[in-house]
XYZ file of C-alpha atoms in Angstrom:
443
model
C 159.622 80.093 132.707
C 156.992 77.557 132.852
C 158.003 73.797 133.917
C 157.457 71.746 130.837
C 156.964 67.813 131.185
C 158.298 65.954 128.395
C 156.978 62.242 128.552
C 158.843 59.755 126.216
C 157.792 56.479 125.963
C 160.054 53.700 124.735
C 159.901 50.272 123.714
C 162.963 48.400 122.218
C 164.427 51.901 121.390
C 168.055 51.547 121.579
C 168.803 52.476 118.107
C 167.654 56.087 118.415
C 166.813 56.773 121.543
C 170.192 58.603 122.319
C 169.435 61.477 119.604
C 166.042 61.886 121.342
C 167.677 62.571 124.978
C 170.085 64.249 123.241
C 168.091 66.900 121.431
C 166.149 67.136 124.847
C 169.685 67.663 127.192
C 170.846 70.919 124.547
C 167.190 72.399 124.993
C 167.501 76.195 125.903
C 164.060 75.933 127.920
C 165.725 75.523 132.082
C 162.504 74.347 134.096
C 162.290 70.700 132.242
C 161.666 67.279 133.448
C 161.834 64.328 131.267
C 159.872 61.523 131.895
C 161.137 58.187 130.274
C 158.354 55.349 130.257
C 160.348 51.909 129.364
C 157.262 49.936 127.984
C 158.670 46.698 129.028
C 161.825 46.931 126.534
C 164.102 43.648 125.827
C 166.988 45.084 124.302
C 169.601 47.768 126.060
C 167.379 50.553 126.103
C 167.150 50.765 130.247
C 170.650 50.344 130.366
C 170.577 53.816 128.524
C 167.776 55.737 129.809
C 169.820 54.479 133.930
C 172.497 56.092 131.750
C 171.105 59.808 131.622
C 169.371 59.964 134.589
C 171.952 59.102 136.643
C 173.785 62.248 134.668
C 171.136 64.614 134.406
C 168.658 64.990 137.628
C 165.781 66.259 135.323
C 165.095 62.798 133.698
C 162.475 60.212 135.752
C 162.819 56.843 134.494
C 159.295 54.784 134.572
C 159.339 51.142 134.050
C 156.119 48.784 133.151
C 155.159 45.586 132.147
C 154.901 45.638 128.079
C 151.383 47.459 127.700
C 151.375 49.752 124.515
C 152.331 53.026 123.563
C 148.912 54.795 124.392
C 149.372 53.382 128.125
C 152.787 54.276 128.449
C 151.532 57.945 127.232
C 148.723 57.731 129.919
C 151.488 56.821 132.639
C 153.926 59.217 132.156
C 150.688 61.855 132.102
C 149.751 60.519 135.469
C 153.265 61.924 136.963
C 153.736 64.802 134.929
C 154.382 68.082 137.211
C 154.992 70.309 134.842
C 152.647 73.502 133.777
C 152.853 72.229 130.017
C 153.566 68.484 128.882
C 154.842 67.240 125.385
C 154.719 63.707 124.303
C 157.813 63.009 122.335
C 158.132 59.830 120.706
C 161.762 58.022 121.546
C 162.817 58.287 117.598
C 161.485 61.786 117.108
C 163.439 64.859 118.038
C 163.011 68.592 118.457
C 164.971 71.416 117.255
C 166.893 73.610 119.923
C 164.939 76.229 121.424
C 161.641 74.628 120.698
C 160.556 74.224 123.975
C 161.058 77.609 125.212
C 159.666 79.024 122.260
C 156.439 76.282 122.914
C 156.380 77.985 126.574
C 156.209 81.716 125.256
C 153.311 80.743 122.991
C 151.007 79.413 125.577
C 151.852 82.262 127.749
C 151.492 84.769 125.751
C 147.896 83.711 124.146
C 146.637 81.925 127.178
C 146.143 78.620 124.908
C 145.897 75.227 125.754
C 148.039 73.790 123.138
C 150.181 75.074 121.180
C 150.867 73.318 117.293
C 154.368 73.930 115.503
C 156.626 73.038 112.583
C 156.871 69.912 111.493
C 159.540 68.321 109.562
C 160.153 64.595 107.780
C 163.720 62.936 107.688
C 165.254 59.536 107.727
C 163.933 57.065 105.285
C 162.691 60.292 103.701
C 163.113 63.717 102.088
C 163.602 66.260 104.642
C 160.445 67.985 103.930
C 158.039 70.460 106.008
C 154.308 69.478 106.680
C 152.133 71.816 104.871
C 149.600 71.515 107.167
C 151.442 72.276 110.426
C 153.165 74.720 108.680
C 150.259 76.634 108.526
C 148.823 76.127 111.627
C 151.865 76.689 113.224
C 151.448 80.140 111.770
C 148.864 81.347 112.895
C 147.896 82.664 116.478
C 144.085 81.836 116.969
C 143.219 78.100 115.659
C 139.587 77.282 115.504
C 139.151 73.837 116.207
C 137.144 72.888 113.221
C 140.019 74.573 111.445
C 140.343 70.977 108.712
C 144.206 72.043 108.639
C 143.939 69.743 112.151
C 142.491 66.761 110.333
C 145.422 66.508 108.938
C 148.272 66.601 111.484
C 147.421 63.901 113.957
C 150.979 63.204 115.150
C 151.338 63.968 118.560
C 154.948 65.277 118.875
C 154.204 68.520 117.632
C 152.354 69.327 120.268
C 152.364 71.066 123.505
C 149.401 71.024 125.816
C 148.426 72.501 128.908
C 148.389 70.122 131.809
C 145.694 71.636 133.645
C 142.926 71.492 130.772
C 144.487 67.997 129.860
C 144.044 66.666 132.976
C 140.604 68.427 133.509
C 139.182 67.199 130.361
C 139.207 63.199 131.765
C 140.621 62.720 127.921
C 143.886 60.253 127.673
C 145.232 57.939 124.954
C 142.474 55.295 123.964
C 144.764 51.677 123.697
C 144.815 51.458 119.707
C 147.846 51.081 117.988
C 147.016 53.245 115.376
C 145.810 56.806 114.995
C 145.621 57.010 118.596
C 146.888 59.808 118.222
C 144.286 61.670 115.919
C 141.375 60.185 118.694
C 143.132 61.712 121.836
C 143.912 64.767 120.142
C 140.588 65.562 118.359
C 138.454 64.234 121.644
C 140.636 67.182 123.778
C 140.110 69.578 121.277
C 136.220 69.363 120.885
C 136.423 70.056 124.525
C 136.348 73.862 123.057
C 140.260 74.567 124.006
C 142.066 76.935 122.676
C 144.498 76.407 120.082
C 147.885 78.641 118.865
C 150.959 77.957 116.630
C 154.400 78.778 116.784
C 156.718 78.631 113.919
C 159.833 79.023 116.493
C 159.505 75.590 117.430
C 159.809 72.397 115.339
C 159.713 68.486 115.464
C 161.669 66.372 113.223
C 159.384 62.778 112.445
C 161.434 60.327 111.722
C 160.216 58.387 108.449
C 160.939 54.262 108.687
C 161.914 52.298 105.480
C 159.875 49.680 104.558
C 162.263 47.423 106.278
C 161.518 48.229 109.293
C 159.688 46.768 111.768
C 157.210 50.294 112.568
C 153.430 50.354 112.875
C 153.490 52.598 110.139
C 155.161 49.862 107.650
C 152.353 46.601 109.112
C 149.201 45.373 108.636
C 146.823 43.041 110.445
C 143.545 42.595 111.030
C 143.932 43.966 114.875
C 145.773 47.121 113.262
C 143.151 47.971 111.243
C 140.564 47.570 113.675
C 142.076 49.828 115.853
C 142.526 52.126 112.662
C 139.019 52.045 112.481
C 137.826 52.779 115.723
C 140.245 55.625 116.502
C 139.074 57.223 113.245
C 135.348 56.675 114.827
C 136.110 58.180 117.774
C 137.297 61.573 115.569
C 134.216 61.557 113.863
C 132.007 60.833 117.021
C 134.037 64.044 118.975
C 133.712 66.288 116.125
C 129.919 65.476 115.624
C 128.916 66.041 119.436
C 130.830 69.195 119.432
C 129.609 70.172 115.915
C 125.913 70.217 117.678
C 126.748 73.319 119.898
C 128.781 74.896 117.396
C 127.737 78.560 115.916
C 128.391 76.750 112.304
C 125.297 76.320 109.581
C 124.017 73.158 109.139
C 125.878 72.871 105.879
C 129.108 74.022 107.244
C 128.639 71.236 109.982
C 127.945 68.638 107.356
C 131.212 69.555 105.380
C 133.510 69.307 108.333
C 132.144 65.701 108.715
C 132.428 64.549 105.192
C 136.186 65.919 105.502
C 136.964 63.462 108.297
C 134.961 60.928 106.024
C 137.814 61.606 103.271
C 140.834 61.964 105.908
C 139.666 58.677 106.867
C 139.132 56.644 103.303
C 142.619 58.598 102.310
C 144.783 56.869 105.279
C 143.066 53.457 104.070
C 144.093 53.992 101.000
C 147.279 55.751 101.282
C 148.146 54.008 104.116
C 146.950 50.179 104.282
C 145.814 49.494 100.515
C 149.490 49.510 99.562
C 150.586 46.819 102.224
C 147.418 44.486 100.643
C 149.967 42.011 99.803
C 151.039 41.472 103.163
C 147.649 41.283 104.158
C 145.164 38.027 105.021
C 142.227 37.709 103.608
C 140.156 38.809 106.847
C 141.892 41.630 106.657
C 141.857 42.744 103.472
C 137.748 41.362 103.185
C 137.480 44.339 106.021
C 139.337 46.823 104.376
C 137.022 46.619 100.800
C 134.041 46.578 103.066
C 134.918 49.737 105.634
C 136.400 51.829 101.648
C 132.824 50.655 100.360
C 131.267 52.356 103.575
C 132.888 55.139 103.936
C 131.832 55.870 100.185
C 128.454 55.524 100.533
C 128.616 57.977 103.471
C 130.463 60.627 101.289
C 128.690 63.009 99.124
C 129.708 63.519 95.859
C 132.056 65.938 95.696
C 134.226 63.701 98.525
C 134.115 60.725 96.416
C 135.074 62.387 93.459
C 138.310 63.734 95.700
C 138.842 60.093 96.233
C 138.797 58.979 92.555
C 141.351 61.295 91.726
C 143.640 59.307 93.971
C 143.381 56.515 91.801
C 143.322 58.428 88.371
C 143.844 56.417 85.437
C 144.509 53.641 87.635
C 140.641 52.170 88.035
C 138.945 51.824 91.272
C 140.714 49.759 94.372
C 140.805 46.129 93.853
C 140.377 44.235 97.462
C 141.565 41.008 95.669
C 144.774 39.425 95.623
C 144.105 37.481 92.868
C 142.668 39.681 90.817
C 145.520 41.962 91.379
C 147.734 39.522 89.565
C 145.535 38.063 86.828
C 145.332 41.983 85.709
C 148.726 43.698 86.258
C 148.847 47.304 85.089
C 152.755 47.361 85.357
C 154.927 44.029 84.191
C 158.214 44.626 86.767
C 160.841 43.102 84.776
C 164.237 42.629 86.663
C 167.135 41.557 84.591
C 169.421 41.865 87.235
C 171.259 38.643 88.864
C 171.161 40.300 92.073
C 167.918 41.155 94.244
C 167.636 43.274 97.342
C 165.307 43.720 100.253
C 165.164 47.241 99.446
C 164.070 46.748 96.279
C 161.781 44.073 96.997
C 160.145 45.730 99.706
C 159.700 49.278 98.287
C 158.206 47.301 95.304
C 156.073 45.687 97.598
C 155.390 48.810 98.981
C 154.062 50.816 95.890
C 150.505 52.792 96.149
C 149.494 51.091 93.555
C 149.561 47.400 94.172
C 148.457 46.274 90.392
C 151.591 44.823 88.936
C 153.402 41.908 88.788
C 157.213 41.043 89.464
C 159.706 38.558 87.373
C 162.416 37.697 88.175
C 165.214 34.926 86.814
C 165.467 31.855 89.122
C 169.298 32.512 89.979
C 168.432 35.481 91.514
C 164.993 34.533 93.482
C 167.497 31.971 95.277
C 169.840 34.751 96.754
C 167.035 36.486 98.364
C 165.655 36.349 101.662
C 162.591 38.496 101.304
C 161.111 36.191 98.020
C 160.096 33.362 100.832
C 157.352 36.281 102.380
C 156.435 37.618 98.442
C 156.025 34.192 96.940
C 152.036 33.537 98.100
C 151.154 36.940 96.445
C 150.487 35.503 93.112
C 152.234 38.329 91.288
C 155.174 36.728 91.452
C 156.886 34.715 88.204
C 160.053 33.467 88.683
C 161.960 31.721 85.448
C 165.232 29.779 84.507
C 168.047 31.862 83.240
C 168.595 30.612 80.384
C 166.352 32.215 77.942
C 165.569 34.618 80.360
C 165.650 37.404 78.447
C 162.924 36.360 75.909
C 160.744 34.580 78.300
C 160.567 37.507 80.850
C 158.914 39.516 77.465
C 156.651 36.830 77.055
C 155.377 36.222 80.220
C 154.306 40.098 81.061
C 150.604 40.743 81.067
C 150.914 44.219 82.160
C 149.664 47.057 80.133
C 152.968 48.696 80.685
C 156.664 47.199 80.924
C 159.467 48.570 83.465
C 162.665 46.844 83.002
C 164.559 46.978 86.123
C 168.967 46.121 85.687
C 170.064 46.929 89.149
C 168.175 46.718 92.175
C 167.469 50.687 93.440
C 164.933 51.727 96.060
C 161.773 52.412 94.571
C 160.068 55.927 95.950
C 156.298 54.300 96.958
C 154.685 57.045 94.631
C 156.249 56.136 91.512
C 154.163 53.054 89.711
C 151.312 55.734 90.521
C 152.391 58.133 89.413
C 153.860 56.602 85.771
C 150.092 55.401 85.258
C 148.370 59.155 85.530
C 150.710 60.210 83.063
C 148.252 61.633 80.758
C 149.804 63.949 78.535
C 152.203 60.921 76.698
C 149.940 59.196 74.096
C 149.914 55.464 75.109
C 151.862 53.769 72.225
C 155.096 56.160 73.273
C 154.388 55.763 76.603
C 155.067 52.069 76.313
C 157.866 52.762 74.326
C 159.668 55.302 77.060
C 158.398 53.732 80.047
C 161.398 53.250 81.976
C 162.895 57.255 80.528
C 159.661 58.030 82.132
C 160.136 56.257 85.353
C 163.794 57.752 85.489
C 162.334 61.739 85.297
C 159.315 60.403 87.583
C 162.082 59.396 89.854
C 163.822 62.599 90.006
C 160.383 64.486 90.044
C 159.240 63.009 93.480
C 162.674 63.355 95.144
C 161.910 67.369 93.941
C 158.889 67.287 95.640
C 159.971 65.006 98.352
């Protein structure tokens, strides 16, 4: 066999950092070395990584000075020795046998990375990526294959050192989508690319509580968004030029990372506008207005249907809440984080929340919601009546007990199309309740 790096970088990762070893520890794959970067961590995550290396002789503990995940990556590259290296994040795990099945498919094709299963769980339905499901079927990958566009994550991966290290290409310091720009700028190299369906990450999927990249925004965060997203395009142009594709094959490659790219602002950071600054959000209107005038048609008719029946993206908090689509009604005495912050969290940010005073007190998370304008709080008594009154939305959802609300779900109830609108009002919260159980179907 093969010796397989495995480079784990770690910040503040006490909570799950265990299952990661773990998973690593009951691999079936014998020629390993694990190489643990502690990005400058304040909590007891070094007391755990001197833990398992001073048990298992395969694991190198790195220490330095808080610098970011891409240059903890970059590190732990620097003193890989293996003949294949994986970079597995410290909450992410992989499935038994994956490694040696990760070595058999670069062997056996010759490849220089090899792409495999890829599965969501945690704050999440345990559900397989389509897209690396399919790649990770098949044995020759081109590497305009758009299948790619769509599974940056870098966990799922398993490179060759050699053309790695040849290639000059390492993790650009962004904190978000550096993963897409180091992966697409190796690939345009012209590597070669395989799958294997033996092998399989799990991603772990934060709540909204938490404290993950995935779940912020700032105006740093999506600046870096931006510019790793550039740097795909920018790789995939230069290599399109000395590619055997037609012109117009060329061109529809770039207006798909054009879309990938307007869909993870959208997706992504137009649901967290509430949480957002002004700077922020003044760049976010102006880089969705941009990338549309780069698309062609077709693209930005892909992108409308995001927002069916909900009206184009409104990059203005205040017009967000002087025009509510959805009146959130809760008529519970109780509020949670959960609720408030999966609320907060919703893909489509058009609606407003009341709430009766008596509750808004007992909650910790109303201090950070209060500036958004959407909010209405009112004395209990006459609650009830005044609640009705005060909803602008188009739509009512009365809310009695505060549940986690799936992100999808205000979204979806809006493109409902096939409910005519007077019983729609009528049944909006029966509706909410089947959308409910529909998206935890689909997951």
């Amino acid at each position: 066999m093969s010796e397989i790096s495995v480079i784990v970088p770690v910040y503040n990762g006490e909570k799950y950092i265990r299952e990661t070893f773990d998973c690593l520890v009951s691999q079936t794959h014998g020629d390993l070395e694990v190489i643990v970067v502690n990005d400058g961590s304040t909590d007891g995550t070094q007391a755990i990584i001197d833990e398992y290396s001073g048990k298992y002789d395969f694991f190198v503990p790195v220490y330095q000075d808080n610098a970011g995940v891409s240059a903890a990556r970059n590190n732990g590259l620097e003193r890989a020795t293996g003949d294949f290296v994986l970079f597995l994040d410290s909450d992410d795990v992989l499935t038994p046998g994956s490694l040696e099945a990760f070595d058999k498919a670069l062997n056996e094709t010759g490849s220089d990375v090899a792409i495999c299963r890829l599965q969501s769980f945690g704050a999440a339905r345990e559900v397989y990526n389509e897209y690396a499901d399919r790649l990770s079927g098949m044995k020759n990958i081109d590497i305009f294959d758009k299948n790619l566009l769509w599974n940056f994550l870098v966990g799922n991966k398993c490179y060759r050192r050699s053309a790695l290290v040849d290639s000059g290409v390492k993790f650009p310091l962004l904190r978000y989508s550096e993963e897409g720009a180091f992966f697409f700028e190796f690939i345009m190299t012209g590597v070669k690319i395989t799958g294997t369906t033996d092998a399989c990450m799990r991603y772990r999927r934060h709540s909204v509580e938490d404290e993950s990249v995935s779940q912020s925004i700032s105006f740093g965060l999506f600046d870096d968004f931006t510019q790793s997203l550039a740097r795909v395009y920018a790789a995939s142009k230069k290599a399109l030029e000395n590619s055997p594709l037609s012109e117009k094959e060329r061109e529809d490659y770039l207006q798909e990372v054009l879309y990938k790219t307007d869909f993870i602002l959208l997706m992504q950071f137009y649901p967290l506008i509430r949480r957002a600054d002004d700077k922020t959000i003044k760049a976010m209107g102006e880089e969705h207005e941009r990338l549309c005038g780069l698309m062609n048609e077709e693209k930005r008719n892909a992108v409308g249907r995001l927002f069916r029946n909900l009206g184009k993206p409104v990059f203005d908090k205040k017009e967000l809440a002087a025009h509510p689509e959805v009146s959130v009604i809760f008529r519970g005495r109780k509020l949670t984080d959960e609720f408030l912050y999966s609320l907060y969290r919703q893909r489509m940010p058009a609606f407003e929340l009341i709430v009766r005073g008596s509750a808004a007190k007992g909650s910790g998370a109303i201090a950070e919601l209060i500036d958004n304008g959407n909010l209405i709080i009112i004395d209990d008594k006459g609650f009830a009546s005044a609640a009705s009154k005060a909803a602008k939305g188009r739509y009512v959802l009365n809310i009695h007990r505060p549940e986690y609300l799936d992100p999808r779900l205000l979204g979806l109830l809006l493109q409902i199309n096939r409910v005519p609108p007077k019983l729609k009002k009528m049944f909006f919260r029966p509706l909410s309740k089947a959308a409910e159980v529909l998206l935890k179907i689909k997951g």
